[in-house]
Coordinates of C-alpha atoms in Angstrom, one line a residue:
M16 CA 134.0 133.0 94.1
A17 CA 137.6 133.6 93.2
V18 CA 139.2 131.3 90.6
K19 CA 141.4 128.8 92.3
R20 CA 144.4 127.4 90.3
L21 CA 145.3 123.8 90.9
R22 CA 149.0 122.8 90.7
R23 CA 149.7 120.2 88.1
R24 CA 149.9 116.8 89.7
A25 CA 150.6 113.3 88.6
F26 CA 147.2 111.9 88.5
V27 CA 146.4 108.2 89.1
L28 CA 143.1 107.9 87.3
V29 CA 140.8 105.2 86.1
A30 CA 137.2 105.1 84.7
L31 CA 134.3 104.1 86.9
G32 CA 134.2 100.6 85.7
A33 CA 137.8 100.0 86.7
I34 CA 137.3 101.7 90.0
V35 CA 134.3 99.4 90.7
I36 CA 136.4 96.4 90.0
A37 CA 139.2 97.7 92.3
V38 CA 136.9 98.2 95.3
L39 CA 135.2 94.9 95.2
S40 CA 137.4 93.6 98.0
A41 CA 137.8 97.0 99.7
S42 CA 136.1 97.8 103.0
G43 CA 135.0 101.4 101.9
T44 CA 136.9 103.8 104.2
A45 CA 137.0 107.5 103.9
Q46 CA 140.0 109.5 102.7
P47 CA 142.4 110.3 105.6
D48 CA 141.4 114.0 105.8
G49 CA 137.8 113.6 104.5
P50 CA 136.1 115.6 101.8
S51 CA 136.1 119.4 101.8
V52 CA 134.4 122.2 99.9
V53 CA 136.0 125.5 98.6
D54 CA 133.4 127.8 100.2
P55 CA 134.6 128.5 103.8
N56 CA 131.0 129.1 104.9
L57 CA 130.1 125.5 104.1
G58 CA 131.0 122.3 105.9
V59 CA 130.9 118.5 105.1
R60 CA 129.9 115.7 107.5
A61 CA 129.3 112.0 107.0
V62 CA 125.6 111.0 107.5
V63 CA 126.2 107.3 107.2
S64 CA 129.3 105.2 106.5
G65 CA 130.2 101.6 106.2
L66 CA 128.1 101.0 103.1
V67 CA 129.2 98.7 100.4
T68 CA 129.6 100.4 97.0
P69 CA 126.5 102.7 97.4
T70 CA 125.1 104.0 94.2
S71 CA 122.0 106.1 94.8
L72 CA 119.5 107.2 97.4
A73 CA 115.9 108.3 97.8
F74 CA 114.5 110.2 100.8
I75 CA 111.3 108.6 102.1
G76 CA 110.9 110.9 105.1
A77 CA 112.4 113.9 106.9
N78 CA 115.3 111.8 108.4
E79 CA 114.8 108.6 106.6
L80 CA 116.1 107.3 103.3
L81 CA 116.7 104.2 101.2
V82 CA 120.2 103.6 99.7
L83 CA 121.3 101.1 97.1
E84 CA 124.4 98.9 97.3
K85 CA 125.7 98.1 93.8
N86 CA 127.7 94.9 94.7
T87 CA 125.4 93.3 97.3
G88 CA 122.1 94.1 95.6
Q89 CA 120.7 95.3 98.9
V90 CA 118.5 98.3 99.6
K91 CA 119.3 99.6 103.1
R92 CA 117.0 101.7 105.2
V93 CA 118.7 104.6 107.0
V94 CA 116.9 106.5 109.9
N95 CA 118.6 109.4 111.6
G96 CA 122.0 108.4 110.1
A97 CA 121.9 104.8 111.3
V98 CA 121.3 101.7 109.0
T99 CA 118.3 100.0 110.5
G100 CA 118.2 97.0 108.2
T101 CA 118.0 95.6 104.7
V102 CA 114.5 96.1 103.1
L103 CA 115.3 94.2 99.9
D104 CA 118.1 91.8 98.7
L105 CA 118.4 91.1 95.0
A106 CA 120.7 88.6 93.4
V107 CA 122.8 90.9 91.2
N108 CA 125.5 90.6 88.6
F109 CA 127.8 93.3 89.7
G110 CA 130.7 92.7 87.3
S111 CA 132.2 96.0 86.0
E112 CA 129.5 98.7 85.9
R113 CA 126.6 96.3 86.6
G114 CA 124.7 95.8 89.8
L115 CA 122.0 97.7 91.7
L116 CA 122.2 101.1 90.0
G117 CA 119.2 103.4 90.2
I118 CA 116.2 104.3 92.3
A119 CA 113.2 106.5 91.8
L120 CA 110.1 107.1 93.9
H121 CA 106.7 107.5 92.3
P122 CA 105.8 111.2 92.2
E123 CA 102.9 110.6 94.5
F124 CA 104.9 108.6 97.1
P125 CA 103.9 107.6 99.7
A126 CA 100.3 107.8 98.7
N127 CA 101.4 105.7 95.7
P128 CA 104.1 103.4 97.3
G129 CA 105.8 102.6 94.0
V130 CA 109.7 102.3 94.2
Y131 CA 111.4 101.8 90.9
L132 CA 114.8 100.0 90.7
Y133 CA 117.3 99.6 87.8
W134 CA 119.5 96.5 88.4
T135 CA 121.4 93.7 86.6
E136 CA 120.0 90.2 87.3
S137 CA 122.3 87.3 88.2
T138 CA 121.4 83.9 86.6
T139 CA 123.0 82.0 89.5
G140 CA 120.5 83.1 92.2
A141 CA 123.4 84.8 94.1
D142 CA 125.5 87.9 93.7
T143 CA 128.3 87.4 91.2
N144 CA 130.8 89.4 89.2
V145 CA 131.2 86.7 86.5
L146 CA 130.2 88.7 83.4
S147 CA 128.6 85.8 81.6
N148 CA 126.2 85.1 84.5
T149 CA 123.4 87.3 83.3
T150 CA 120.9 87.1 80.4
L151 CA 121.0 89.0 77.1
L152 CA 118.3 91.4 78.5
G153 CA 119.7 91.2 82.1
N154 CA 119.3 94.9 83.0
R155 CA 115.9 95.2 84.6
L156 CA 113.7 98.1 85.6
D157 CA 111.2 96.9 88.1
R158 CA 108.5 98.4 90.3
F159 CA 108.4 97.4 93.9
V160 CA 105.9 98.4 96.6
W161 CA 107.0 100.0 100.0
D162 CA 104.9 98.9 102.9
G163 CA 106.7 100.9 105.6
S164 CA 109.3 98.2 106.4
A165 CA 110.1 96.2 103.2
L166 CA 110.0 96.3 99.4
T167 CA 108.0 93.7 97.6
F168 CA 108.2 93.1 93.8
D169 CA 105.2 94.3 91.9
T170 CA 105.9 94.3 88.1
N171 CA 108.6 94.6 85.5
I172 CA 108.6 97.8 83.6
V173 CA 111.2 97.1 80.9
M174 CA 114.1 94.7 80.1
I175 CA 117.3 96.2 78.7
R176 CA 120.4 94.7 77.0
A177 CA 123.2 93.7 79.4
I178 CA 125.4 91.0 77.8
Q179 CA 128.4 91.9 75.8
Q180 CA 129.9 88.9 74.1
D181 CA 130.9 90.2 70.7
A182 CA 132.9 87.9 68.5
G183 CA 136.6 88.6 68.6
Q184 CA 136.4 91.0 71.5
P185 CA 136.9 90.7 75.2
E186 CA 133.7 90.3 77.3
R187 CA 132.6 93.5 79.0
G188 CA 130.0 94.6 81.5
N189 CA 130.1 98.4 81.1
H190 CA 128.0 101.2 79.6
N191 CA 124.8 100.0 81.3
G192 CA 123.7 103.5 82.4
G193 CA 121.1 102.8 85.1
V194 CA 120.1 106.3 86.3
I195 CA 116.3 106.8 86.5
T196 CA 114.1 109.7 87.5
F197 CA 110.5 110.9 87.3
G198 CA 110.1 114.2 85.4
A199 CA 108.0 117.2 86.2
D200 CA 105.5 115.7 83.7
G201 CA 105.1 112.6 85.9
K202 CA 106.8 110.4 83.3
L203 CA 109.6 108.0 84.1
Y204 CA 112.9 108.7 82.4
V205 CA 115.4 105.9 82.0
F206 CA 119.0 106.2 80.8
T207 CA 120.7 103.2 79.3
G208 CA 124.2 103.3 77.9
D209 CA 125.1 102.0 74.5
V210 CA 126.3 98.6 76.0
G211 CA 129.0 98.7 73.3
R212 CA 126.4 98.5 70.5
R213 CA 127.1 99.9 67.0
G214 CA 123.7 100.2 65.3
Q215 CA 121.2 102.8 64.2
L216 CA 120.8 104.4 67.7
Q217 CA 124.6 104.9 67.6
N218 CA 124.1 106.7 64.3
L219 CA 125.4 103.9 62.1
V220 CA 122.5 103.8 59.7
C221 CA 123.5 100.6 57.9
G222 CA 125.4 98.9 60.8
P223 CA 129.0 98.9 62.0
T224 CA 130.8 97.7 58.9
A225 CA 128.5 98.7 56.1
T226 CA 128.9 101.6 53.7
C227 CA 125.8 103.7 53.3
P228 CA 123.8 104.0 51.3
G229 CA 123.5 100.3 50.8
P230 CA 122.4 97.1 52.5
T231 CA 122.5 97.0 56.2
V232 CA 124.6 94.5 58.2
P233 CA 123.8 93.1 61.7
D234 CA 125.2 95.0 64.7
D235 CA 126.2 91.7 66.3
Q236 CA 125.3 88.0 66.5
F237 CA 122.0 89.0 68.2
G238 CA 120.7 91.2 65.4
G239 CA 120.4 94.9 64.7
P240 CA 121.3 97.5 63.5
E241 CA 117.6 98.3 63.9
P242 CA 116.6 99.0 67.5
D243 CA 115.0 95.7 68.4
D244 CA 114.8 94.8 72.1
A245 CA 118.5 93.8 72.1
H246 CA 119.6 97.0 70.5
R247 CA 117.5 99.7 72.2
T248 CA 120.6 101.2 73.8
G249 CA 122.4 104.5 74.2
V250 CA 119.0 106.2 74.8
V251 CA 116.7 108.0 77.2
L252 CA 113.4 106.2 77.5
R253 CA 110.2 108.1 78.5
L254 CA 107.6 105.8 80.0
N255 CA 104.3 106.0 81.9
D256 CA 104.5 104.8 85.6
D257 CA 103.2 101.4 84.5
G258 CA 105.7 101.0 81.7
T259 CA 103.4 101.8 78.9
T260 CA 104.4 104.3 76.3
P261 CA 103.1 107.9 76.4
A262 CA 101.3 108.9 73.2
D263 CA 103.0 112.3 73.2
N264 CA 106.6 110.9 73.0
P265 CA 108.6 112.6 70.2
F266 CA 108.8 109.5 68.0
F267 CA 105.4 107.9 68.7
A268 CA 104.1 108.5 65.2
A269 CA 107.3 107.4 63.6
G270 CA 107.3 104.2 65.6
A271 CA 103.7 103.5 64.7
A272 CA 104.6 103.7 61.0
I273 CA 107.5 101.3 61.4
G274 CA 105.5 98.8 63.4
G275 CA 106.5 95.6 65.2
E276 CA 109.1 95.3 67.9
V277 CA 111.4 98.0 66.3
G278 CA 108.5 100.4 66.0
A279 CA 107.4 99.9 69.6
N280 CA 111.0 100.7 70.8
V281 CA 111.2 103.8 68.7
Q282 CA 108.0 105.0 70.3
R283 CA 109.6 104.7 73.7
L284 CA 112.5 107.0 72.9
F285 CA 112.8 110.4 74.3
S286 CA 116.4 110.9 72.9
Y287 CA 119.1 108.7 71.4
G288 CA 122.7 108.9 70.2
H289 CA 124.2 108.7 73.7
R290 CA 127.3 106.8 74.9
N291 CA 127.0 106.4 78.7
S292 CA 126.0 108.3 81.8
F293 CA 126.0 107.9 85.6
G294 CA 124.1 111.2 86.2
M295 CA 120.7 112.5 85.2
A296 CA 118.5 115.0 87.0
V297 CA 115.5 117.2 86.4
D298 CA 115.8 121.0 86.8
P299 CA 113.2 121.8 89.6
R300 CA 112.5 125.2 88.0
S301 CA 112.3 124.6 84.3
G302 CA 111.5 120.9 84.3
D303 CA 114.3 120.3 81.8
L304 CA 116.2 117.0 81.8
W305 CA 120.0 117.2 82.2
V306 CA 122.4 114.4 81.6
E307 CA 126.2 114.1 81.9
E308 CA 127.7 112.0 79.2
N309 CA 131.1 110.2 79.5
G310 CA 133.4 110.3 76.6
D311 CA 136.1 107.7 75.7
D312 CA 139.3 109.7 75.8
S313 CA 137.8 113.0 74.5
F314 CA 134.9 115.3 75.2
T315 CA 133.0 114.8 78.4
E316 CA 129.5 116.3 77.8
L317 CA 126.9 118.0 79.9
N318 CA 123.6 118.0 78.0
R319 CA 120.2 119.5 78.4
V320 CA 118.2 116.7 76.8
E321 CA 115.3 117.9 74.7
A322 CA 112.5 115.7 73.3
G323 CA 113.6 114.2 70.0
M324 CA 117.3 114.9 70.6
N325 CA 120.0 113.0 68.7
G326 CA 123.2 113.3 70.8
G327 CA 125.4 112.4 67.9
W328 CA 127.4 109.4 69.3
V329 CA 129.3 107.6 67.7
Q330 CA 129.7 110.1 64.9
I331 CA 130.1 113.1 67.1
A332 CA 131.4 113.8 70.6
G333 CA 131.6 117.4 71.9
P334 CA 130.5 120.4 69.8
V335 CA 130.3 119.3 66.2
E336 CA 132.7 122.1 65.1
R337 CA 135.3 120.3 67.2
I338 CA 135.1 117.1 65.1
A339 CA 138.7 117.3 64.1
E340 CA 139.8 117.3 67.7
F341 CA 137.5 114.4 68.5
K342 CA 139.1 112.4 65.7
Q343 CA 142.7 113.4 66.5
I344 CA 142.4 112.4 70.2
E345 CA 140.6 109.1 69.6
T346 CA 142.9 107.9 66.9
T347 CA 146.2 108.8 68.7
F348 CA 145.6 108.4 72.4
G349 CA 145.7 105.0 74.2
N350 CA 144.9 102.0 72.1
G351 CA 143.3 104.1 69.3
Q352 CA 139.9 102.5 69.8
I353 CA 136.5 103.6 71.1
Q354 CA 135.8 100.2 72.7
Q355 CA 134.3 98.4 69.7
I356 CA 136.8 97.4 67.0
R357 CA 133.9 97.0 64.6
W358 CA 133.9 100.8 64.1
P359 CA 137.4 102.3 64.7
P360 CA 137.9 106.0 65.3
T361 CA 139.6 106.3 61.9
N362 CA 136.1 106.3 60.6
I363 CA 135.2 109.6 62.3
A364 CA 134.3 112.3 59.8
D365 CA 136.8 115.0 58.7
T366 CA 134.4 117.9 58.7
P367 CA 131.3 119.0 60.7
G368 CA 129.1 118.8 57.6
E369 CA 130.2 115.2 56.9
A370 CA 129.5 114.2 60.5
L371 CA 126.1 115.7 60.5
S372 CA 125.2 114.1 57.2
R373 CA 125.9 110.6 58.6
L374 CA 123.4 110.8 61.5
F375 CA 120.5 108.5 61.8
M376 CA 117.6 110.9 61.9
L377 CA 114.2 109.6 62.8
P378 CA 111.3 111.8 61.6
G379 CA 111.3 114.9 64.0
A380 CA 114.8 114.3 65.4
H381 CA 117.3 117.1 65.8
Y382 CA 121.0 117.2 66.7
S383 CA 122.0 119.4 69.7
D384 CA 125.5 120.3 70.8
P385 CA 126.3 119.8 74.5
E386 CA 125.7 122.8 76.8
F387 CA 129.2 122.3 78.3
S388 CA 132.1 120.0 77.6
W389 CA 135.7 119.2 78.4
K390 CA 138.0 118.6 75.5
W391 CA 139.6 115.7 77.2
E392 CA 137.5 113.2 79.2
V393 CA 137.2 114.0 83.0
A394 CA 134.8 111.1 83.7
P395 CA 132.0 112.7 85.7
A396 CA 129.3 110.7 87.4
G397 CA 126.4 111.7 89.8
L398 CA 124.4 114.8 88.9
G399 CA 121.9 116.8 90.9
F400 CA 120.3 120.2 91.5
L401 CA 120.1 122.1 94.8
E402 CA 116.6 123.1 95.6
G403 CA 116.3 126.0 98.0
R404 CA 118.6 128.5 99.9
A405 CA 119.9 126.4 102.7
L406 CA 123.5 126.7 101.5
G407 CA 123.0 130.3 100.6
P408 CA 121.1 132.2 97.9
Q409 CA 124.0 132.0 95.5
Y410 CA 123.5 128.2 95.2
D411 CA 119.8 128.1 94.9
G412 CA 118.8 126.1 91.8
D413 CA 122.4 125.4 90.7
L414 CA 123.7 122.2 89.2
F415 CA 126.3 120.0 90.9
L416 CA 128.4 117.3 89.2
G417 CA 130.5 114.6 90.8
A418 CA 133.6 112.7 89.6
A419 CA 134.1 109.1 88.7
T420 CA 137.8 109.1 89.0
A421 CA 140.2 108.0 91.7
N422 CA 143.0 110.6 91.7
L423 CA 145.2 112.4 94.3
E424 CA 142.3 114.7 95.1
G425 CA 140.1 111.7 95.7
G426 CA 137.1 112.9 93.7
H427 CA 135.9 116.4 92.6
L428 CA 132.6 118.2 92.8
F429 CA 131.8 120.8 90.2
H430 CA 129.3 123.6 90.5
F431 CA 127.5 125.2 87.6
N432 CA 125.3 128.3 87.4
L433 CA 122.5 128.3 84.8
T434 CA 121.5 131.3 82.8
G435 CA 118.3 133.2 83.5
N436 CA 116.2 131.1 81.0
R437 CA 117.7 127.9 82.5
R438 CA 118.7 126.7 79.1
K439 CA 122.5 127.4 79.2
I440 CA 125.5 127.1 81.5
G441 CA 126.5 130.5 82.9
V442 CA 130.2 131.2 83.0
D443 CA 132.4 134.0 84.6
D444 CA 135.7 132.7 83.3
P445 CA 136.4 134.2 79.8
R446 CA 138.2 131.0 78.8
L447 CA 134.8 129.2 79.0
E448 CA 132.8 131.6 76.8
D449 CA 132.7 128.8 74.2
R450 CA 131.4 126.4 76.9
V451 CA 134.4 124.1 76.3
A452 CA 137.1 123.6 78.9
D453 CA 140.2 123.1 76.8
N454 CA 142.0 120.9 79.3
L455 CA 145.5 119.6 78.4
A456 CA 145.2 115.9 79.1
K457 CA 142.7 113.2 80.1
H458 CA 141.3 114.0 83.6
D459 CA 143.2 117.4 83.7
L460 CA 141.1 120.3 85.2
T461 CA 142.7 123.2 83.2
E462 CA 140.1 125.9 82.4
S463 CA 137.6 124.4 84.8
E464 CA 139.2 125.5 88.1
S465 CA 136.5 128.1 88.6
L466 CA 133.9 125.3 88.6
L467 CA 135.6 123.4 91.4
F468 CA 133.3 123.1 94.4
G469 CA 134.8 120.3 96.5
T470 CA 137.5 117.6 96.6
D471 CA 138.2 114.2 98.2
F472 CA 134.7 112.9 97.8
G473 CA 135.8 109.7 96.0
V474 CA 133.6 108.3 93.2
V475 CA 130.3 110.3 93.4
T476 CA 127.4 108.3 92.2
D477 CA 124.4 110.4 93.3
I478 CA 123.7 114.0 94.4
E479 CA 120.4 114.9 96.0
T480 CA 118.7 117.8 97.9
G481 CA 117.5 116.5 101.2
P482 CA 114.3 117.4 103.0
N483 CA 116.3 120.0 105.1
G484 CA 117.6 121.7 101.9
N485 CA 121.2 120.5 102.3
L486 CA 123.1 118.7 99.6
F487 CA 123.7 115.0 100.0
V488 CA 126.5 113.2 98.1
V489 CA 126.8 109.5 97.7
S490 CA 130.4 108.2 97.5
L491 CA 130.8 104.7 96.0
T492 CA 134.5 104.3 97.0
T493 CA 134.3 105.5 100.6
G494 CA 131.0 103.8 101.3
T495 CA 129.6 107.0 102.7
I496 CA 126.8 109.5 102.3
Y497 CA 128.0 113.0 103.0
E498 CA 125.9 116.1 103.8
I499 CA 127.1 119.6 102.7
F500 CA 125.6 122.2 105.0
R501 CA 126.0 125.9 105.9
S502 CA 128.3 126.0 108.9

């Protein structure tokens, strides 16, 4: 596919949290001309529209799916492109990036009718966007049972930190993560963002204001910096389908040695040192887990997450050899903060060696650079693999990434080839040999033009392969599920 240069434009861009707030009162209509893809052999059509802030979907039949609505807490059933009803209605806190966020079907569905949902609980008994109207552990992962017409609560799998009421800072409701998936190993993978925490799982060994080595200081008024229940954030959890902890998790022995609540949480970890993500998917060929990771102002990341990985946040974003650029951008752009004033970006290390020396390394942990990154944040969201050749053999097994920005293009789709061993991103553009797009400003696409697959999709919160082999794209801002097909 030829490289397509995009003219420089005046972008009007905001992060996903701001977009969500802006669309709370919107009706969810499509862009005037609708989305399009670069490949002239492919087309785009709306499968279902009129949804309210949809976040993710799961196919339960050849022409049947369940779709989540972030702000209403409702799970809608769609048959042959028509919404046939609401099969579950949860009282959600949908302030900022909270709400009904993630869905995963049990690997043996429908023989095992388990449907897993990640959502933020409202304490009022009704949907609300008042940030204080949730509990400290208000992000829930629950298992429900599908009986063919409705979802019924079965059991809670895990409770996760939601509240952000840090002294001296504005209340927030972002960095909840919320994407969940079952792996090729049959285990349940759960991504939760850092929820603004600054403890050991954010690579601050002694806490946000301490100088190490030395005594630790609490992360916040609720405890930490150790990963107790309120500070088990910025991680990928790996769980059995009933919520228990697999004995082959990478830090199972380390957690057993620690003991107590903190040790039990360490045992649940598959990886840590993450900031936030809206996209996680399993490679159908290799079984590897891939996660997009949003930066603040710098270094969007695309990671192949290995067992025991430490992603480096908050000490590192992007490749560690680019640490000087990470520090330069974060200390000079915008308000010169990375959300939490307790640990300002002026604390970022000056050399790669210094950054690596500061990491909180559990026994058996290892740091890994991202497989691809943008120098300036481009705010991606939904992530998914295409399984099969329905769109053409050149796309079989490839990775697709949606955007979480509202700009003049209305939302990009990016397309990535993987190398033969499925461990790296394959590139044709010589500028990307270092696997870093050196774009020129926040949300700019310079050096990633060859990766552009589609435009005008709005905020893309989920990408899935359908039973017919086509690619299905969920747009939060247009309230639509799109199907990309070979025309």
